[in-house]
Short mmCIF file of C-alpha atoms in Angstrom, two decimals:
data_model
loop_
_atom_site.label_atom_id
_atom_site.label_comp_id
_atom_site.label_asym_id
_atom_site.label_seq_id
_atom_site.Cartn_x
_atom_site.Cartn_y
_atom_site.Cartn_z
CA UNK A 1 86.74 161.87 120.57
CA UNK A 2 82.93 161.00 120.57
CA UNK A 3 82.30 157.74 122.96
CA UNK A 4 80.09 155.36 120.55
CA UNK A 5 76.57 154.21 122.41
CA UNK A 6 76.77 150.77 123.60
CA UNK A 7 74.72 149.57 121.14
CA UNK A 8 76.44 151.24 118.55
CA UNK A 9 79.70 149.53 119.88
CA UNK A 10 78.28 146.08 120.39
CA UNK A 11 77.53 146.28 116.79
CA UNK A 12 80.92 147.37 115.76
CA UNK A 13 82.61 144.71 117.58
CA UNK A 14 79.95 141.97 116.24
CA UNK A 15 81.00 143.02 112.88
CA UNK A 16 84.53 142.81 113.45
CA UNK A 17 84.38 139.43 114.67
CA UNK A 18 81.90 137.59 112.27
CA UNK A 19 84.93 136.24 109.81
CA UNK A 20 87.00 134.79 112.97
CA UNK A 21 83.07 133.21 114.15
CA UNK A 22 82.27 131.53 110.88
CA UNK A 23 85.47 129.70 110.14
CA UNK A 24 84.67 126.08 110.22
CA UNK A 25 86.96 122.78 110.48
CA UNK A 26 86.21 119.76 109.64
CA UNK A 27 83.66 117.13 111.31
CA UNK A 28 84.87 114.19 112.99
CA UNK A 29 82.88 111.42 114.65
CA UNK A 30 82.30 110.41 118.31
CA UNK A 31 84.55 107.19 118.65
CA UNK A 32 81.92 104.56 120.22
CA UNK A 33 85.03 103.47 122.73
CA UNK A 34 88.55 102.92 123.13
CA UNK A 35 91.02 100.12 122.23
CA UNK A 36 94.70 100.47 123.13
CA UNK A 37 96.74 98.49 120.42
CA UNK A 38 100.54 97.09 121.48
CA UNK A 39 100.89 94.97 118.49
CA UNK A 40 100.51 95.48 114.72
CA UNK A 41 96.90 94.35 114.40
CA UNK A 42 97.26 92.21 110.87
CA UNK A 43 94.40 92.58 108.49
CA UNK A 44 93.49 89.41 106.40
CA UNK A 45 90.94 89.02 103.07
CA UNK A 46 88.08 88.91 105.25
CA UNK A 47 88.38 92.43 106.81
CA UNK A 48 88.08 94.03 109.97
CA UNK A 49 85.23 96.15 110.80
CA UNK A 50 86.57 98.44 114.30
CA UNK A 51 82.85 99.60 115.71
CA UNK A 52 83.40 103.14 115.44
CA UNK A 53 86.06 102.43 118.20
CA UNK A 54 89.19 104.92 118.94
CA UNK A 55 92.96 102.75 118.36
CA UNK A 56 95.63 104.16 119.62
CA UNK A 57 99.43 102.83 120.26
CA UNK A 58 101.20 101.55 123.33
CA UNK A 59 104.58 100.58 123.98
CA UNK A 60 106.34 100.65 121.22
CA UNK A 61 103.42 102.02 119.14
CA UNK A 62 103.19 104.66 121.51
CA UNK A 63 106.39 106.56 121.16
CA UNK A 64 103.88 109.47 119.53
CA UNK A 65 107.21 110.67 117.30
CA UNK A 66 108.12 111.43 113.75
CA UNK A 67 110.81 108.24 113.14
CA UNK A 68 110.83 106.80 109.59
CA UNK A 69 110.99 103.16 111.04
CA UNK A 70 107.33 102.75 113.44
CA UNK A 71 105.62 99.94 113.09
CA UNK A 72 101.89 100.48 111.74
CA UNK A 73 98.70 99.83 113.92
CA UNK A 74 97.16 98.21 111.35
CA UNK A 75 98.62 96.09 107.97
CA UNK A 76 96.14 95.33 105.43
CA UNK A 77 97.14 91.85 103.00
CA UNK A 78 96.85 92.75 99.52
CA UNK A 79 92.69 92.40 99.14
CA UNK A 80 91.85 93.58 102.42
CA UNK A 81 89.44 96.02 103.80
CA UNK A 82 89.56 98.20 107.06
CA UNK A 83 86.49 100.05 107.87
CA UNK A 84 84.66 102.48 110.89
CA UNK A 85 87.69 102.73 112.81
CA UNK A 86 88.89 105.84 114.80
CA UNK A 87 92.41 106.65 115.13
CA UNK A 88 93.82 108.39 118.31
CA UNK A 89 97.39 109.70 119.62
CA UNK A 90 99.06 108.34 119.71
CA UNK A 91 98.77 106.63 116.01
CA UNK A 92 102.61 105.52 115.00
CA UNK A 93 103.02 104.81 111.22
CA UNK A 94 98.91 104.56 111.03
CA UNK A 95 97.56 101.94 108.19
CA UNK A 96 100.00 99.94 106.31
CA UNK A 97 98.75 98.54 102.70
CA UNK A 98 100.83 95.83 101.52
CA UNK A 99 98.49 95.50 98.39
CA UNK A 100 95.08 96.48 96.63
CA UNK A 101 93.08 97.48 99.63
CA UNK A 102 90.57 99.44 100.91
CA UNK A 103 89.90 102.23 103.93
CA UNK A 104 86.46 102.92 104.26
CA UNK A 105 85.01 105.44 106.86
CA UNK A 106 88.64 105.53 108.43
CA UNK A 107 89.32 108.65 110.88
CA UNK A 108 92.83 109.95 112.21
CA UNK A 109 92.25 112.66 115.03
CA UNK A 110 95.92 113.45 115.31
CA UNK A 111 98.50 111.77 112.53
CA UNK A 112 101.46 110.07 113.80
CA UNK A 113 104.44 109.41 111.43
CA UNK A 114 101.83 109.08 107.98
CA UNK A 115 98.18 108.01 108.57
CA UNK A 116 98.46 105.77 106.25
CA UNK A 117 100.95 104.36 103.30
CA UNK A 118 100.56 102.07 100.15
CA UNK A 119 103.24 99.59 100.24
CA UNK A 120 101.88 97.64 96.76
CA UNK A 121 104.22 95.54 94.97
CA UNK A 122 102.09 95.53 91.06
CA UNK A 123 101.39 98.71 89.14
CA UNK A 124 97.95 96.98 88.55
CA UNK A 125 97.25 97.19 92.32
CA UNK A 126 95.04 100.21 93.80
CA UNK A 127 94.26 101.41 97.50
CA UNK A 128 91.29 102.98 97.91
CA UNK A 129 90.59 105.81 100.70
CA UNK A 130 86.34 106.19 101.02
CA UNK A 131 85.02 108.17 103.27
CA UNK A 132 86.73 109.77 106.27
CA UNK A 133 89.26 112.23 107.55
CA UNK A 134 92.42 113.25 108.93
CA UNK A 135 93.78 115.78 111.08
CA UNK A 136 97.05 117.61 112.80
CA UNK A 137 99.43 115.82 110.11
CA UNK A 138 103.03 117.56 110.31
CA UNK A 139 104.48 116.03 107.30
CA UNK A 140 102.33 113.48 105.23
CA UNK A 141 98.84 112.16 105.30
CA UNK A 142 99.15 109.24 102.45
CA UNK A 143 102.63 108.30 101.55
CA UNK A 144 102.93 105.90 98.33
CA UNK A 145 106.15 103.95 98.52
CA UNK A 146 105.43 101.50 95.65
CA UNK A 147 104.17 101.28 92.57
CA UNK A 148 100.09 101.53 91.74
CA UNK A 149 97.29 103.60 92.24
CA UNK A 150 95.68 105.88 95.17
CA UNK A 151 92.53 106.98 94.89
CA UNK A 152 91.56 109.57 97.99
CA UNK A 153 87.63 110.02 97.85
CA UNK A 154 84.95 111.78 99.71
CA UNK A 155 87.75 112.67 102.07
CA UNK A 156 88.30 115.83 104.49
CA UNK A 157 91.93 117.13 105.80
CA UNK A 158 92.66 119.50 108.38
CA UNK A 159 95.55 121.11 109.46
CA UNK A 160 98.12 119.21 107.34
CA UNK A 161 101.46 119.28 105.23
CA UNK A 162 101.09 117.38 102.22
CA UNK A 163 97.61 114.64 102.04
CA UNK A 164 99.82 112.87 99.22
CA UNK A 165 103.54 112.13 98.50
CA UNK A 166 104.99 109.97 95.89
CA UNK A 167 108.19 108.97 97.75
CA UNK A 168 110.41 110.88 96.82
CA UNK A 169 113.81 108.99 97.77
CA UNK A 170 112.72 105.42 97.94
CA UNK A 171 115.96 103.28 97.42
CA UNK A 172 113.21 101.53 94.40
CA UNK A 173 111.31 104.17 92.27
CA UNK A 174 107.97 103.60 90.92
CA UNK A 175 105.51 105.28 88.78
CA UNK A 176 102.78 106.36 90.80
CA UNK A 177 99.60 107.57 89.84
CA UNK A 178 96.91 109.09 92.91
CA UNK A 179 93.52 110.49 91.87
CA UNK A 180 91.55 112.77 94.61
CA UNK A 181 87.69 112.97 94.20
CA UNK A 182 85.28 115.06 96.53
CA UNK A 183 87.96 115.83 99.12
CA UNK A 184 87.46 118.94 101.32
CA UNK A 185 91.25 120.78 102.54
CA UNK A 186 90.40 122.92 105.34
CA UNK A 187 93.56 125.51 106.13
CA UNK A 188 96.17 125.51 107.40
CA UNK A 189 97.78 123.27 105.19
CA UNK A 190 101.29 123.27 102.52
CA UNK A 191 100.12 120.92 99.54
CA UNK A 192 97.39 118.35 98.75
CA UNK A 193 100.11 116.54 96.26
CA UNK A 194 103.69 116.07 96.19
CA UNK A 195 104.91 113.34 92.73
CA UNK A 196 107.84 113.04 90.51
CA UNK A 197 107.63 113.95 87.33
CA UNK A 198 110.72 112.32 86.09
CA UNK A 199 108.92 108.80 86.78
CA UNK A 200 106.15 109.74 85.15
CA UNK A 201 103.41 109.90 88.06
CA UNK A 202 99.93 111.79 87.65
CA UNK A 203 97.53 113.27 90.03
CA UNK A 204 94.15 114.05 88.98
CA UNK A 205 91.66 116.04 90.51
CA UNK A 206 88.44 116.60 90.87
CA UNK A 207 85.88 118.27 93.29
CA UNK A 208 88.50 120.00 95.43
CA UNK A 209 86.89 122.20 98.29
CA UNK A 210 89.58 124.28 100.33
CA UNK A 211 88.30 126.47 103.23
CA UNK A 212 89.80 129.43 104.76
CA UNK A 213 92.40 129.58 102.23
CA UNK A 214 91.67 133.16 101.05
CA UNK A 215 95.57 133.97 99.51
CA UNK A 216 95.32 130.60 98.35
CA UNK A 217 98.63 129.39 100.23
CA UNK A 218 98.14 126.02 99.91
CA UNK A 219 99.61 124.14 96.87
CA UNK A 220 97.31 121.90 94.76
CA UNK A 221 100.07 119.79 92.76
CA UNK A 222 103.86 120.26 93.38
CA UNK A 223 106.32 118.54 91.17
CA UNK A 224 109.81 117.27 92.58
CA UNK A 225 112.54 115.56 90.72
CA UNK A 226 112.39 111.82 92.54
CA UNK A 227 116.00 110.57 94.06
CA UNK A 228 116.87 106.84 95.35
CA UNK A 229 118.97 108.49 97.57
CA UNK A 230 119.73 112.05 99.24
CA UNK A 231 117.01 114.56 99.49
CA UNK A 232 114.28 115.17 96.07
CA UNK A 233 114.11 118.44 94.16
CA UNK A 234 111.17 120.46 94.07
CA UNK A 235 110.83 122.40 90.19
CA UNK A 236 107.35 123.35 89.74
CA UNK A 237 103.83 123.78 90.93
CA UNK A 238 100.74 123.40 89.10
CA UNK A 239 98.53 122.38 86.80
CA UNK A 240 100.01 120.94 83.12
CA UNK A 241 98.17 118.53 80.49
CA UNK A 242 101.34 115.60 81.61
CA UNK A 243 101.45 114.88 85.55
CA UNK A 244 99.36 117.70 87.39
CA UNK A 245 95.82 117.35 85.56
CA UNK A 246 93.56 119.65 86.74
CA UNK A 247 91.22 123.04 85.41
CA UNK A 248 90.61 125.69 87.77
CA UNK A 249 86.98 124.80 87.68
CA UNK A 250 88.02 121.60 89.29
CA UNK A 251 89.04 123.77 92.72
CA UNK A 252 86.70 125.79 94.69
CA UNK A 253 87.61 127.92 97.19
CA UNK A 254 85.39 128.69 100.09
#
């Protein structure tokens, strides 16, 4: 066999690894500091504004496991707003919403049990995700437990299983609406939306970037059959003019 020049070779082997050297993830910011959090830190109506600091969980926010029953290290009063905070590992159950509220600029490097769930009590009542990202999430990113609306916006996720479920065996079913705007999926990653159908809920979408996603693995809108109890049913995928609304000109692949 002819030996190739070492030029000729170099070339080859640039060539050969260009794809693997131009596959990007997502962009996360420098944390300005660190704040270790033991307790629940309880959000009012006024706000909280973290500096650009990194939270993460001690004692018995720090178990850095997958249980159903953590405690949050934040929980946001219906009205409030939590904005330019970093989350670190380990994160517990994340951001609790207990109303309308609002996450602006809010990062999770490394999801705990959910990064973040909407525990509204009013169909009227919305939380709001602006800005911001999330990263190394197992299972969920956003879980919606009650009734409402989430809206994810200008958002990034990396490395994730689903960025939204409707619960899909709360013990009290809702219908839950969640509309994603401008959000970037970088693989690997299962679904960006998990609802019921048989309560009625609706995803809506609109801007969707997904990156290195070439045999398009990752699910835009699966459909499950909601339970109060036992394990949900998935029985579809996709986009339909009912609960999955979305064109194919609404996803770009990249």
């Amino acid at each position: 066999m002819k030996k190739l020049a070492p030029l000729v070779l170099a070339a080859a082997l640039t060539a050969f690894l260009a794809p693997q050297a131009q596959a990007a993830g997502s962009t996360f910011p420098t944390p300005s500091g660190t704040k270790p959090v033991g307790t629940t830190i309880k959000v009012g109506s006024s706000g909280y504004d973290g500096g650009m600091q990194r939270f993460y969980g001690t004692g018995d926010l720090g178990t850095g496991g997958q249980g159903e029953d953590q405690g949050p290290i934040f929980q946001l009063a219906d009205g409030a707003t939590l904005k330019n905070v970093v989350l670190g590992a380990p994160a517990a159950d994340g951001v609790h919403c207990l109303g309308t509220c609002t996450l602006s600029n809010v990062w999770w490097e490394d999801v705990g049990e959910d990064a973040a769930t909407f525990k509204g009590t009013s169909s009227s009542q919305t939380m709001t995700i602006s800005g911001g990202g999330a990263r190394k999430a197992s299972d969920k990113v956003f879980q919606h437990n009650g009734p409402g609306t989430m809206v994810i916006r200008d958002f990034q996720v990396d490395d994730f299983g689903k960025l939204y479920r409707s619960c899909g065996n709360c013990k009290t079913q809702h219908k839950r609406h969640v509309v994603l705007e401008n959000v970037t999926a970088f693989s690997p990653g299962k679904a960006l939306v998990g609802i019921n159908t048989n309560y009625g809920d609706t995803a809506r979408f609109s801007r969707i970037t997904i990156v290195g996603d070439s045999s398009k693995k990752i699910s835009i809108c699966d459909k499950y059959q909601g339970v109060t109890s036992g394990e949900p049913k998935k029985i579809g995928t996709g986009a339909d003019s009912t609960n999955c609304l979305f064109k194919s000109s609404d996803i770009t692949y990249r």
